[in-house]
Short mmCIF file of C-alpha atoms in Angstrom, two decimals:
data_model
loop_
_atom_site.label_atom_id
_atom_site.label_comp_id
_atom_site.label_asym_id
_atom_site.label_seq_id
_atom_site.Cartn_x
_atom_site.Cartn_y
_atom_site.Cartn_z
CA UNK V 182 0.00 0.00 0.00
CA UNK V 183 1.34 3.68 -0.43
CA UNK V 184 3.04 5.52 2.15
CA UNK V 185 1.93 8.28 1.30
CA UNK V 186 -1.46 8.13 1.85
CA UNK V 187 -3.83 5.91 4.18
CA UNK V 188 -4.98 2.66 3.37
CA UNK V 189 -8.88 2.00 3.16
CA UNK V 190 -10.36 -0.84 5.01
CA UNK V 191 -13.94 -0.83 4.58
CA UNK V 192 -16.24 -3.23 6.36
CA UNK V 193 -19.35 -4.57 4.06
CA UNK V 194 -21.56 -6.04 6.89
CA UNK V 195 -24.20 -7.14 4.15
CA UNK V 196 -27.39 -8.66 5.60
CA UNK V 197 -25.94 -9.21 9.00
CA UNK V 198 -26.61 -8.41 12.59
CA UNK V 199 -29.50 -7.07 14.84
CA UNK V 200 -29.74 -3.57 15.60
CA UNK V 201 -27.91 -4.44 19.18
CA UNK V 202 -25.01 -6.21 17.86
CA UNK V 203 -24.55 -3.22 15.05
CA UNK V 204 -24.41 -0.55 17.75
CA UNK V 205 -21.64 -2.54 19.59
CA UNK V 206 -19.76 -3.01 16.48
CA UNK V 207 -20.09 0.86 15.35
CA UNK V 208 -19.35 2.12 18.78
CA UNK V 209 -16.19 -0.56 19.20
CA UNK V 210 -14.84 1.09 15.69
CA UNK V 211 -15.60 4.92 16.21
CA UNK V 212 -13.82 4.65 19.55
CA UNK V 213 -10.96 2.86 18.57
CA UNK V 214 -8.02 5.32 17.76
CA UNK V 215 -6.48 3.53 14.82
CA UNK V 216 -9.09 4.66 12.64
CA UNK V 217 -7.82 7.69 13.24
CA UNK V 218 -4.02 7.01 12.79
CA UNK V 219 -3.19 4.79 10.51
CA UNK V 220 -6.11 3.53 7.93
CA UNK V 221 -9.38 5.23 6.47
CA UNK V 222 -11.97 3.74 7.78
CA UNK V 223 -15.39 2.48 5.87
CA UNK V 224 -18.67 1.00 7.25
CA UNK V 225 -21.38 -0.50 5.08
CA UNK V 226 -24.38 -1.58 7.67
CA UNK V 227 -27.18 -3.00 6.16
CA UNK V 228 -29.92 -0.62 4.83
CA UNK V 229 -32.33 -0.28 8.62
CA UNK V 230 -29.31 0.09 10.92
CA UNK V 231 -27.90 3.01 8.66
CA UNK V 232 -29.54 5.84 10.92
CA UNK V 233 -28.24 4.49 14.21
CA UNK V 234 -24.74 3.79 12.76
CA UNK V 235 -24.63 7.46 11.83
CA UNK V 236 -25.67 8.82 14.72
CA UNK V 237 -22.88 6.82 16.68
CA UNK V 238 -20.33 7.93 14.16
CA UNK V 239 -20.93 11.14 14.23
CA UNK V 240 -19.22 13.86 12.64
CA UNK V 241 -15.80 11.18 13.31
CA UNK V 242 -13.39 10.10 11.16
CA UNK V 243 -15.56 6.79 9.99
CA UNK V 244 -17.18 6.82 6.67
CA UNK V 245 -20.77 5.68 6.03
CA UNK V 246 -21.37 3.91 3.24
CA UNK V 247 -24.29 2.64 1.48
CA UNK V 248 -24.19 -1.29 -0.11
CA UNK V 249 -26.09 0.00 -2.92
CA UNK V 250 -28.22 2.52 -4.48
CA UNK V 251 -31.30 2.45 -6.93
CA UNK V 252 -30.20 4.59 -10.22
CA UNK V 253 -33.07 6.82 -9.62
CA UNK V 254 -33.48 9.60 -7.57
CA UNK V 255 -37.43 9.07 -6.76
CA UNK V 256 -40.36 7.49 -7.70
CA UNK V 257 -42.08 4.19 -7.26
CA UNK V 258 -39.67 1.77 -7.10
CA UNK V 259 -40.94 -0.80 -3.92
CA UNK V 260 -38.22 -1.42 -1.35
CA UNK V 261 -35.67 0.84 -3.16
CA UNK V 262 -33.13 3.35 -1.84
CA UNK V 263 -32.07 6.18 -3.65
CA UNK V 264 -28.88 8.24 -3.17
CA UNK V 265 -30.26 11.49 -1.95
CA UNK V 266 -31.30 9.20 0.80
CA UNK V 267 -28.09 7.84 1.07
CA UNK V 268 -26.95 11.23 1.34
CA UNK V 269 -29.77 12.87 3.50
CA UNK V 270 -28.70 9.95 6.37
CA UNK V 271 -25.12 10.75 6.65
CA UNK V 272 -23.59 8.40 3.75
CA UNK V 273 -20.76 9.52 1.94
CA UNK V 274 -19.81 6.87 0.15
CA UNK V 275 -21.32 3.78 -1.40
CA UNK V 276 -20.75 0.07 -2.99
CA UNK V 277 -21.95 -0.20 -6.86
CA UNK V 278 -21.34 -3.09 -8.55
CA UNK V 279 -21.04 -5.61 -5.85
CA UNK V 280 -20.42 -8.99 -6.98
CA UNK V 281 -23.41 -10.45 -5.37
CA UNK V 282 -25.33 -8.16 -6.83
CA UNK V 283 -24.31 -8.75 -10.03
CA UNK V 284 -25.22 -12.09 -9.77
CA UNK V 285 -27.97 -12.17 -7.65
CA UNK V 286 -30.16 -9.50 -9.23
CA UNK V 287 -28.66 -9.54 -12.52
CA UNK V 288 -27.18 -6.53 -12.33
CA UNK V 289 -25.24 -5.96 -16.02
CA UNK V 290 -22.25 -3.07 -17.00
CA UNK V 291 -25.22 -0.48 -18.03
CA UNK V 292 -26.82 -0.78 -14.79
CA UNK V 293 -23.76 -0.29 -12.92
CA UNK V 294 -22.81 2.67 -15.18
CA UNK V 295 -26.83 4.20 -14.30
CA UNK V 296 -25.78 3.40 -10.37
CA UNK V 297 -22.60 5.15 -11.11
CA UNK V 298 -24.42 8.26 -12.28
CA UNK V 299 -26.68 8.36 -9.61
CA UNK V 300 -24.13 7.93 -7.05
CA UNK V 301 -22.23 10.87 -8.30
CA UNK V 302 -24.89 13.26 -8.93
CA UNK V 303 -26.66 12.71 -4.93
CA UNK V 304 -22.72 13.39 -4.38
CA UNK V 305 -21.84 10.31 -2.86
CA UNK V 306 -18.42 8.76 -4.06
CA UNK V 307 -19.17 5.20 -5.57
CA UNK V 308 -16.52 2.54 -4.57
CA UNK V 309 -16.87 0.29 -7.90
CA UNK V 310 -16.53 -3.14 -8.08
CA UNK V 311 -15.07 -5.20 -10.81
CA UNK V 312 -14.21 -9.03 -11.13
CA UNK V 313 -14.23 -11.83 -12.63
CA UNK V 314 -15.69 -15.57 -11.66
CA UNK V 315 -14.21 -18.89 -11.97
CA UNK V 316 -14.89 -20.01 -15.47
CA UNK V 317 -13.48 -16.24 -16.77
CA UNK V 318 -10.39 -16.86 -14.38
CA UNK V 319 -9.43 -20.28 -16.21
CA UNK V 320 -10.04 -19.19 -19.71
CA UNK V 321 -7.48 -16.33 -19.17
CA UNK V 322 -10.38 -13.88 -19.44
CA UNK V 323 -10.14 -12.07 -16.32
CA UNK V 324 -8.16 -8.80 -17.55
CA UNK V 325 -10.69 -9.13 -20.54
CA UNK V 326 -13.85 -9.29 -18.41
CA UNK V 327 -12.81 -6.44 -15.79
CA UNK V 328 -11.90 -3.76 -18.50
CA UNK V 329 -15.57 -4.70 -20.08
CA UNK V 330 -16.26 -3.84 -16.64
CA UNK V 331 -14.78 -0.83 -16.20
CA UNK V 332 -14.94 0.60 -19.80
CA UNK V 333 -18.45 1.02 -19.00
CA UNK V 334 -18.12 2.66 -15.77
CA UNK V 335 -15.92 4.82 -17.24
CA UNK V 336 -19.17 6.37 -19.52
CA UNK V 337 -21.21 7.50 -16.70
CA UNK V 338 -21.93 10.59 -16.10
CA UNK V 339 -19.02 12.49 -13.59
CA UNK V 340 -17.06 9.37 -12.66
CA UNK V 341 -14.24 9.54 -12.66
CA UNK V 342 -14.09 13.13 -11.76
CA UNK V 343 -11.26 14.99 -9.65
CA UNK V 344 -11.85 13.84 -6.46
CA UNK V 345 -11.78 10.39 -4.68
CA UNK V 346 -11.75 7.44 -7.07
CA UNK V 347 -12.47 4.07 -5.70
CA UNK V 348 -12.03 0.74 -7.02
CA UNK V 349 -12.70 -2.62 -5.32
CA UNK V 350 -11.10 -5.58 -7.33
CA UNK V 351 -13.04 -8.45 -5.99
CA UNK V 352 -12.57 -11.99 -7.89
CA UNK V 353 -16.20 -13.83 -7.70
CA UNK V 354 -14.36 -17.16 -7.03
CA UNK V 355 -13.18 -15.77 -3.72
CA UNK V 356 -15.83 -14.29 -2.24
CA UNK V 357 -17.26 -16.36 0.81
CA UNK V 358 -15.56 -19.39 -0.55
CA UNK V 359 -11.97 -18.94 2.06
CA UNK V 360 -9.98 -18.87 -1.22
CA UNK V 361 -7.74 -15.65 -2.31
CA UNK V 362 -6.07 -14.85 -5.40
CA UNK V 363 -2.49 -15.26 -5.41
CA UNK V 364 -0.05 -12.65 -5.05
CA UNK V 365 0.86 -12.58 -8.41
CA UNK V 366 -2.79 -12.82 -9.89
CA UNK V 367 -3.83 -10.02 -7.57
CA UNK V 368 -0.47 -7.50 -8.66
CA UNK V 369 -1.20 -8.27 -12.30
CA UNK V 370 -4.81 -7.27 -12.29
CA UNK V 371 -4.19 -4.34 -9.67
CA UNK V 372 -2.01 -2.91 -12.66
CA UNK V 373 -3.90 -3.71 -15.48
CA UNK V 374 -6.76 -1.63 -13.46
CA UNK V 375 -4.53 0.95 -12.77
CA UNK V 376 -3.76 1.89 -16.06
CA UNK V 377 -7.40 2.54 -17.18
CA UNK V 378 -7.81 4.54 -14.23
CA UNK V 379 -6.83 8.33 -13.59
CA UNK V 380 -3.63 8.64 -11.65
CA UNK V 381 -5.45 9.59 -8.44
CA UNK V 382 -7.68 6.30 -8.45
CA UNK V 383 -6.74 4.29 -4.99
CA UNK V 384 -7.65 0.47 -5.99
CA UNK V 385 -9.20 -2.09 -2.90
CA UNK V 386 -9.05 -5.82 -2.96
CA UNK V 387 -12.00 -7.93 -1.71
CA UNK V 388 -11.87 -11.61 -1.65
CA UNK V 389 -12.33 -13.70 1.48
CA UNK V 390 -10.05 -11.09 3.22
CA UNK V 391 -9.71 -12.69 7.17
CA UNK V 392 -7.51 -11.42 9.90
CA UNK V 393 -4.89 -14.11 7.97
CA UNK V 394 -4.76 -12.57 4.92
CA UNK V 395 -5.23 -8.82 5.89
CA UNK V 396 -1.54 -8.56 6.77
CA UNK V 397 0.00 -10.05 3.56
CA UNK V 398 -2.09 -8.11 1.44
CA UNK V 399 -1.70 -4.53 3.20
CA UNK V 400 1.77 -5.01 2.35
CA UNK V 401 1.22 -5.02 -0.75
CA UNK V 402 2.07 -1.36 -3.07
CA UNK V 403 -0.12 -2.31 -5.60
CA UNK V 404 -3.31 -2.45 -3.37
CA UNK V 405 -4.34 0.80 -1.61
CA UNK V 406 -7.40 -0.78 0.48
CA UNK V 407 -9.35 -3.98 1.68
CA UNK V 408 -12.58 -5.05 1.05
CA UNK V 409 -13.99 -6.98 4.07
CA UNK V 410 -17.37 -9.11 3.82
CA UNK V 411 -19.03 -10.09 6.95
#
């Protein structure tokens, strides 16, 4: 990671926890001085807990983050959250593009790209997610299939603009399964990310990231963040 600058570690808590156990959890991680110190910290509480989590987080040092947004601002979309929501509840930040939502809502590159817009325009900084799954890994696609990926991003509206760019590499294999790419896999898409990216752009890894594999890959100067599902 640079030395320059601080490493993000943001925390994707997904459909986890009871409003109890996510107080704890925020409280334990707005209190705890390292977030201050050494890393730039993200939390991504599911959807009902996002009021509480702000409250105990304050105006601190802890970003709130959204795990997803609809692409439009209003209207009657049934159980859908919009990002001037996001943004009206203390969220600065949010996930588009999230592997399982790719895959479990069929979620394609010109949705993500609409998200993308959205995001930017309620003036919340997306944290995009690209990667590839199993059978694009072993057919040597996976460079192919994440600048597909990010090509498209790159035509929405604002993104990237001057400010914070954020990309989460996160091979689908990995996720949830305990497996992580290899040094060498992870270095060699880091860099072919990098170079479609603006200069600025500070690229994450998510992949099964446990307290195991958190060290090894913070040492890492090609990755500037982690990724961590719950």
């Amino acid at each position: 990671m640079s030395q320059t600058t601080k490493p993000w570690v943001i925390g994707n808590w997904k459909m986890n926890l009871d409003r109890r156990a996510a107080e704890i959890l925020a409280r334990e991680i707005a209190d705890d001085p390292s977030c201050r110190a050494k890393i730039k910290v993200g939390l991504a509480p599911p959807f009902p807990y996002l009021d509480r989590v702000a409250e105990i987080l304050g105006h601190g040092p802890v970003a709130l983050l959204g795990q997803d947004l609809h692409p439009e601002a209003r209207g009657a979309y049934t159980g859908s959250v919009s990002g001037p929501m996001l943004r009206d509840m203390g969220v600065t930040h949010v996930l588009v593009g999230h592997s399982e939502r790719r895959r479990l809502h069929g979620e394609d590159d010109n949705m993500i790209r609409r998200k993308i817009s959205a995001a930017v325009e309620a003036g919340l900084t997306p944290v995009v997610c690209v990667g590839e799954d199993l059978a694009q890994r072993e057919s040597q696609q996976a460079m192919t299939t994440i600048t597909t990926q990010l090509e498209a991003a790159l035509t929405a509206d604002g993104w990237p603009g001057q400010g914070e760019t954020l990309v989460a590499y996160e091979p689908v294999w990995a996720i949830g399964t305990g497996r992580v790419a290899g040094r060498e896999q992870i270095i060699e898409i880091h860099t072919g990310i990098r170079r479609l990216l603006p200069g600025h752009a500070r690229i994450l890894y998510g992949g099964s990231v446990s307290p195991d594999t958190a060290g090894p890959l913070a040492r890492e100067k090609e990755i500037d963040g982690l990724l961590v599902g719950s």
